[in-house]
Structures are given as structure tokens and as C-alpha cells.
Amino acid sequence: YSRVLQVFEPNEFDIMLLMPVARLQLDECDDTGAYYYLSFKRNPKEKYLLKFLDEDGKLSAFKMLQALREIIKQEVKNIKNVEVTVKRKKAGSPAITLQIKNPPSEISVDIILTLEVQQSWPPSTQDGLKIEQWLGRKVRNEFRNRSLYLVAKQNKKEKVLRGNTWRLSFSHIEKHMLNNHGSSKTCCESDGPKCCRKGCLKLLKYLLEQLKMQHTKQLEKFCSYHVKTAFFHSCVMWPKDTDWQLGDLEYCFQKYLEYFLDCLQKSQLPHFFIPQYNLLSPEDKVSNNFLSRLLSYELNNRFPIFQE
């Protein structure tokens, strides 16, 4: 396991480009509670955004991404000493991806257009973020007082694909939970006790990546966010630092993987912040079962994929 944890060479980076907006009206566009149409209540402070409204007065993610893309393309031309290219647009992706070629390896950077709104979180998040037992009620309240992030993300279920939907994003909170993951303040600090939480997450991310390389088509529905969501649920189920002792990495990883397998078999993985939103919908049962078979094989055969 520890050998696998050392192979991590990050070559993909995400940068959120934050645009502060004072107030927005959020209208749910389906029953996930994650996707919204955005419009301005009265005359907005942000006059410059008015040109991005569609014919219904909704803020168009598509128009804003297009404009940002053009700006980035122009800027990239001015970079002299490194070879940077803007990758072709992926349908429905909220990101503009830069390929940066420089020895020793190539890296890609996703620039994600994000609105930062100073208002309270919508009702769909009310029963999410169940971290009281793990990180405490005070921390939960503090998180819920932070701004709301919305990313320009196409909702595949939208009746007419016009590209003006936005999805809630909690990556700022997720990052904070990953960095301050202990039920005690000193967990994994330089002189504090170490745990294996992050090690477990990295292992399962790596495992999924390797499987996706071998079965790209069958596993295209899955991404590291599934693994991360299952990880946060595991942290809540096993909230104590003693549940994740560093020496128990192997045992903890298997326990966490078994929980993820259970989610796949039931086609049930609630979004950590929006509990009504199931990330493994039953209509994807075939791919859920496919991944679950591959993972069970790895688990029962002491992870041949890590030996490669």
C-alpha cells in the first residue's frame, strides 16, 4: 500500500476562478437540488453580467464560459517560455483545460468558472453535511455561513440543452474538511498523532483511475468525486481518530472500500451536502454492477492492480 501511495504524481490541477456576486435568485431546475437557473432579483450591482443573460433573463453559463474561453485563448498567446495550449471544449464540462508541456511531464490545468454568492445555502442542503459527530456542530455552522459556490455546469437532464444551468459546488468546504479531518485538532499535525484517512482516499482514487484506464468506456460514468463522497460518509460513520490509525491503513482501506461497494450494489450514494441527490442512480445499474465486480475482484485477490 505504501508503495502505491508514493507513485502519486499529480499531473492534473483545478483552479477555481471566483467571480463575486452580491445576490442571485436560485430556481431549482430538477429534483436533484444541485442544479439551478440563476437570475438577478432587481437591478444588480454587477452590470457587466447583464450581457450574459439569455432571452428569459437567466444567467447563461454557456455564454460566460464562451467569453472566458476567448479571454484565456488570447492570454495564452502571450506566454513565451512554456508551451501552453487550450484543449478542445468537452461537451457539458464546466472547465477550460490548459495543457502545459514542460519537462519532465505534461500537466493539465482545469480553470473552473465559479460564482461566489454571499447568501445562505438553498433548502436542498438543509439536511446534508452531517458532520456533528465527526467535526462538531460548531464547525458545521461555520461551514454553512460561508459563501455559496456555483459552477457553470450543464445539466444533462435539462429538457432543452441550452447550457444555462449552474451546479452547486462545495469544493471550498471539502478542501477544508480534508485538511482538517481529525476529530481532534492535532490529527496529522507535525507533532500530533497521524491517521490514515488521506491515505485511504488516495488509494481508492488511484484504484479507480487504474480501472478506468483499462475499462474506459464501461466506467466513463465514474469519477473521483464518487470516491471522495464515499470517503466523507465513511469519516462520519467512523468519526474517531482511533478509527483511522496510521498502522491500520490496510484494514481501514478495506472497510472504506467495502462501504463504497455496498453503495454500488444498492445504486445509492447520496451527495454529501445534498442528501436527496443520488450520485449512483439506479438507471446506471449496469455500470454500477460492472465497477462493483471489478472492485470485489481486487479486494478478494489482494489488489493485483497495485502490484503491476
Short mmCIF file of N, CA, C and O in Angstrom, two decimals, residues 223-289:
data_model
loop_
_atom_site.label_atom_id
_atom_site.label_comp_id
_atom_site.label_asym_id
_atom_site.label_seq_id
_atom_site.Cartn_x
_atom_site.Cartn_y
_atom_site.Cartn_z
N CYS A 223 -16.17 9.06 -11.49
CA CYS A 223 -15.06 10.00 -11.35
C CYS A 223 -14.62 10.01 -9.90
O CYS A 223 -15.26 9.41 -9.04
N SER A 224 -13.55 10.73 -9.64
CA SER A 224 -13.01 10.70 -8.28
C SER A 224 -14.01 11.30 -7.28
O SER A 224 -13.89 11.06 -6.08
N TYR A 225 -14.99 12.06 -7.76
CA TYR A 225 -15.95 12.65 -6.81
C TYR A 225 -16.80 11.57 -6.12
O TYR A 225 -17.20 11.74 -4.98
N HIS A 226 -17.07 10.47 -6.82
CA HIS A 226 -17.80 9.36 -6.20
C HIS A 226 -17.00 8.83 -5.00
O HIS A 226 -17.54 8.57 -3.92
N VAL A 227 -15.71 8.66 -5.24
CA VAL A 227 -14.81 8.11 -4.23
C VAL A 227 -14.70 9.07 -3.03
O VAL A 227 -14.70 8.66 -1.87
N LYS A 228 -14.63 10.36 -3.37
CA LYS A 228 -14.50 11.39 -2.33
C LYS A 228 -15.77 11.47 -1.48
O LYS A 228 -15.72 11.60 -0.25
N THR A 229 -16.92 11.37 -2.13
CA THR A 229 -18.20 11.42 -1.40
C THR A 229 -18.30 10.24 -0.45
O THR A 229 -18.67 10.39 0.72
N ALA A 230 -17.95 9.05 -0.95
CA ALA A 230 -17.99 7.85 -0.10
C ALA A 230 -17.01 8.02 1.07
O ALA A 230 -17.26 7.55 2.19
N PHE A 231 -15.90 8.71 0.80
CA PHE A 231 -14.91 8.95 1.84
C PHE A 231 -15.49 9.81 2.97
O PHE A 231 -15.35 9.49 4.15
N PHE A 232 -16.17 10.90 2.60
CA PHE A 232 -16.75 11.76 3.64
C PHE A 232 -17.81 11.01 4.45
O PHE A 232 -17.87 11.14 5.67
N HIS A 233 -18.62 10.20 3.77
CA HIS A 233 -19.60 9.40 4.51
C HIS A 233 -18.90 8.44 5.47
O HIS A 233 -19.36 8.22 6.59
N SER A 234 -17.77 7.87 5.03
CA SER A 234 -17.01 6.96 5.91
C SER A 234 -16.46 7.69 7.13
O SER A 234 -16.45 7.14 8.23
N CYS A 235 -16.00 8.92 6.92
CA CYS A 235 -15.48 9.70 8.05
C CYS A 235 -16.57 9.95 9.09
O CYS A 235 -16.30 10.06 10.28
N VAL A 236 -17.83 10.06 8.61
CA VAL A 236 -18.94 10.27 9.53
C VAL A 236 -19.30 8.96 10.25
O VAL A 236 -19.60 8.95 11.44
N MET A 237 -19.22 7.83 9.49
CA MET A 237 -19.55 6.54 10.11
C MET A 237 -18.51 6.13 11.14
O MET A 237 -18.83 5.49 12.13
N TRP A 238 -17.25 6.47 10.87
CA TRP A 238 -16.16 6.15 11.79
C TRP A 238 -15.51 7.47 12.19
O TRP A 238 -14.44 7.84 11.69
N PRO A 239 -16.14 8.19 13.13
CA PRO A 239 -15.74 9.59 13.36
C PRO A 239 -14.47 9.78 14.20
O PRO A 239 -13.87 10.84 14.15
N LYS A 240 -14.05 8.74 14.94
CA LYS A 240 -12.93 8.96 15.86
C LYS A 240 -11.58 8.80 15.15
O LYS A 240 -11.45 7.99 14.24
N ASP A 241 -10.59 9.52 15.62
CA ASP A 241 -9.26 9.39 15.04
C ASP A 241 -8.69 7.99 15.26
O ASP A 241 -7.93 7.48 14.43
N THR A 242 -9.12 7.35 16.36
CA THR A 242 -8.63 6.00 16.63
C THR A 242 -9.22 4.99 15.62
O THR A 242 -8.72 3.88 15.49
N ASP A 243 -10.29 5.39 14.90
CA ASP A 243 -10.85 4.51 13.86
C ASP A 243 -9.95 4.49 12.62
O ASP A 243 -10.16 3.68 11.72
N TRP A 244 -9.00 5.42 12.56
CA TRP A 244 -8.18 5.57 11.34
C TRP A 244 -6.69 5.63 11.69
O TRP A 244 -5.97 6.48 11.17
N GLN A 245 -6.26 4.75 12.60
CA GLN A 245 -4.85 4.84 12.98
C GLN A 245 -3.94 4.49 11.81
O GLN A 245 -4.25 3.61 11.00
N LEU A 246 -2.80 5.17 11.78
CA LEU A 246 -1.89 5.03 10.63
C LEU A 246 -1.50 3.58 10.39
O LEU A 246 -1.46 3.10 9.25
N GLY A 247 -1.26 2.85 11.47
CA GLY A 247 -0.84 1.45 11.33
C GLY A 247 -1.94 0.54 10.79
O GLY A 247 -1.67 -0.59 10.37
N ASP A 248 -3.18 1.02 10.81
CA ASP A 248 -4.30 0.20 10.35
C ASP A 248 -4.71 0.52 8.92
O ASP A 248 -5.84 0.24 8.52
N LEU A 249 -3.81 1.12 8.15
CA LEU A 249 -4.15 1.56 6.79
C LEU A 249 -4.86 0.48 5.99
O LEU A 249 -5.92 0.69 5.41
N GLU A 250 -4.28 -0.74 6.02
CA GLU A 250 -4.83 -1.81 5.19
C GLU A 250 -6.27 -2.14 5.60
O GLU A 250 -7.18 -2.19 4.77
N TYR A 251 -6.48 -2.27 6.91
CA TYR A 251 -7.80 -2.60 7.44
C TYR A 251 -8.81 -1.48 7.13
O TYR A 251 -9.93 -1.73 6.68
N CYS A 252 -8.38 -0.23 7.36
CA CYS A 252 -9.27 0.92 7.15
C CYS A 252 -9.63 1.06 5.67
O CYS A 252 -10.79 1.33 5.32
N PHE A 253 -8.64 0.86 4.82
CA PHE A 253 -8.89 0.98 3.38
C PHE A 253 -9.94 -0.05 2.95
O PHE A 253 -10.85 0.26 2.19
N GLN A 254 -9.81 -1.27 3.47
CA GLN A 254 -10.75 -2.31 3.06
C GLN A 254 -12.17 -2.01 3.57
O GLN A 254 -13.15 -2.24 2.87
N LYS A 255 -12.24 -1.45 4.79
CA LYS A 255 -13.54 -1.11 5.37
C LYS A 255 -14.22 -0.03 4.52
O LYS A 255 -15.41 -0.11 4.21
N TYR A 256 -13.44 0.97 4.13
CA TYR A 256 -13.95 2.07 3.31
C TYR A 256 -14.34 1.56 1.92
O TYR A 256 -15.40 1.90 1.39
N LEU A 257 -13.51 0.68 1.35
CA LEU A 257 -13.83 0.11 0.04
C LEU A 257 -15.11 -0.73 0.12
O LEU A 257 -15.95 -0.69 -0.79
N GLU A 258 -15.27 -1.47 1.21
CA GLU A 258 -16.49 -2.29 1.35
C GLU A 258 -17.74 -1.41 1.44
O GLU A 258 -18.78 -1.74 0.89
N TYR A 259 -17.59 -0.25 2.09
CA TYR A 259 -18.73 0.67 2.13
C TYR A 259 -19.05 1.17 0.71
O TYR A 259 -20.21 1.21 0.29
N PHE A 260 -18.02 1.52 -0.06
CA PHE A 260 -18.24 2.00 -1.43
C PHE A 260 -18.87 0.90 -2.29
O PHE A 260 -19.77 1.16 -3.09
N LEU A 261 -18.43 -0.33 -2.09
CA LEU A 261 -19.01 -1.47 -2.81
C LEU A 261 -20.51 -1.61 -2.49
O LEU A 261 -21.32 -1.86 -3.37
N ASP A 262 -20.82 -1.43 -1.23
CA ASP A 262 -22.20 -1.51 -0.79
C ASP A 262 -23.06 -0.45 -1.51
O ASP A 262 -24.17 -0.72 -1.96
N CYS A 263 -22.50 0.76 -1.62
CA CYS A 263 -23.20 1.84 -2.33
C CYS A 263 -23.44 1.45 -3.79
O CYS A 263 -24.52 1.65 -4.33
N LEU A 264 -22.41 0.88 -4.43
CA LEU A 264 -22.54 0.49 -5.83
C LEU A 264 -23.60 -0.59 -5.99
O LEU A 264 -24.42 -0.54 -6.91
N GLN A 265 -23.59 -1.58 -5.06
CA GLN A 265 -24.54 -2.68 -5.20
C GLN A 265 -25.98 -2.20 -4.99
O GLN A 265 -26.90 -2.71 -5.62
N LYS A 266 -26.16 -1.19 -4.14
CA LYS A 266 -27.51 -0.65 -3.91
C LYS A 266 -27.85 0.47 -4.87
O LYS A 266 -28.96 1.01 -4.82
N SER A 267 -26.89 0.89 -5.71
CA SER A 267 -27.04 2.08 -6.56
C SER A 267 -27.51 3.27 -5.73
O SER A 267 -28.45 3.97 -6.07
N GLN A 268 -26.83 3.48 -4.62
CA GLN A 268 -27.27 4.52 -3.68
C GLN A 268 -26.06 5.19 -3.04
O GLN A 268 -25.40 4.59 -2.19
N LEU A 269 -25.75 6.41 -3.47
CA LEU A 269 -24.68 7.19 -2.83
C LEU A 269 -25.16 8.64 -2.77
O LEU A 269 -25.08 9.37 -3.75
N PRO A 270 -25.71 9.04 -1.61
CA PRO A 270 -26.22 10.40 -1.51
C PRO A 270 -25.09 11.43 -1.54
O PRO A 270 -24.04 11.22 -0.93
N HIS A 271 -25.31 12.51 -2.26
CA HIS A 271 -24.37 13.64 -2.27
C HIS A 271 -24.17 14.07 -0.82
O HIS A 271 -25.14 14.14 -0.05
N PHE A 272 -22.94 14.39 -0.44
CA PHE A 272 -22.66 14.63 0.98
C PHE A 272 -23.35 15.90 1.51
O PHE A 272 -23.68 16.00 2.68
N PHE A 273 -23.57 16.87 0.62
CA PHE A 273 -24.17 18.14 1.04
C PHE A 273 -25.65 18.25 0.65
O PHE A 273 -26.36 19.09 1.16
N ILE A 274 -26.06 17.42 -0.33
CA ILE A 274 -27.44 17.49 -0.85
C ILE A 274 -28.00 16.07 -0.82
O ILE A 274 -27.98 15.35 -1.81
N PRO A 275 -28.49 15.63 0.35
CA PRO A 275 -28.81 14.21 0.53
C PRO A 275 -29.85 13.64 -0.45
O PRO A 275 -29.84 12.46 -0.74
N GLN A 276 -30.72 14.50 -1.00
CA GLN A 276 -31.73 13.98 -1.93
C GLN A 276 -31.12 13.62 -3.29
O GLN A 276 -31.73 12.95 -4.10
N TYR A 277 -29.88 14.09 -3.53
CA TYR A 277 -29.23 13.88 -4.82
C TYR A 277 -28.41 12.60 -4.77
O TYR A 277 -27.41 12.53 -4.07
N ASN A 278 -28.86 11.57 -5.49
CA ASN A 278 -28.16 10.29 -5.51
C ASN A 278 -27.14 10.28 -6.65
O ASN A 278 -27.49 10.42 -7.81
N LEU A 279 -25.87 10.10 -6.29
CA LEU A 279 -24.81 10.15 -7.31
C LEU A 279 -24.68 8.84 -8.09
O LEU A 279 -23.96 8.78 -9.08
N LEU A 280 -25.35 7.78 -7.62
CA LEU A 280 -25.26 6.48 -8.33
C LEU A 280 -26.67 6.05 -8.72
O LEU A 280 -27.22 5.13 -8.15
N SER A 281 -27.25 6.73 -9.69
CA SER A 281 -28.67 6.48 -9.91
C SER A 281 -28.93 5.06 -10.42
O SER A 281 -28.10 4.47 -11.12
N PRO A 282 -30.07 4.48 -10.03
CA PRO A 282 -30.44 3.11 -10.43
C PRO A 282 -30.45 2.92 -11.95
O PRO A 282 -30.25 1.80 -12.42
N GLU A 283 -30.64 4.01 -12.71
CA GLU A 283 -30.62 3.80 -14.17
C GLU A 283 -29.21 3.50 -14.68
O GLU A 283 -29.04 3.10 -15.83
N ASP A 284 -28.20 3.70 -13.85
CA ASP A 284 -26.83 3.32 -14.21
C ASP A 284 -26.44 1.99 -13.57
O ASP A 284 -25.27 1.69 -13.39
N LYS A 285 -27.44 1.18 -13.25
CA LYS A 285 -27.21 -0.08 -12.54
C LYS A 285 -26.15 -0.94 -13.21
O LYS A 285 -25.32 -1.55 -12.56
N VAL A 286 -26.20 -0.97 -14.55
CA VAL A 286 -25.26 -1.83 -15.29
C VAL A 286 -23.82 -1.41 -15.01
O VAL A 286 -22.97 -2.25 -14.67
N SER A 287 -23.55 -0.10 -15.10
CA SER A 287 -22.16 0.31 -14.84
C SER A 287 -21.82 0.22 -13.35
O SER A 287 -20.68 -0.08 -12.99
N ASN A 288 -22.80 0.45 -12.48
CA ASN A 288 -22.55 0.29 -11.04
C ASN A 288 -22.13 -1.15 -10.72
O ASN A 288 -21.18 -1.39 -9.97
N ASN A 289 -22.85 -2.10 -11.31
CA ASN A 289 -22.51 -3.52 -11.10
C ASN A 289 -21.16 -3.88 -11.70
O ASN A 289 -20.40 -4.66 -11.13
#
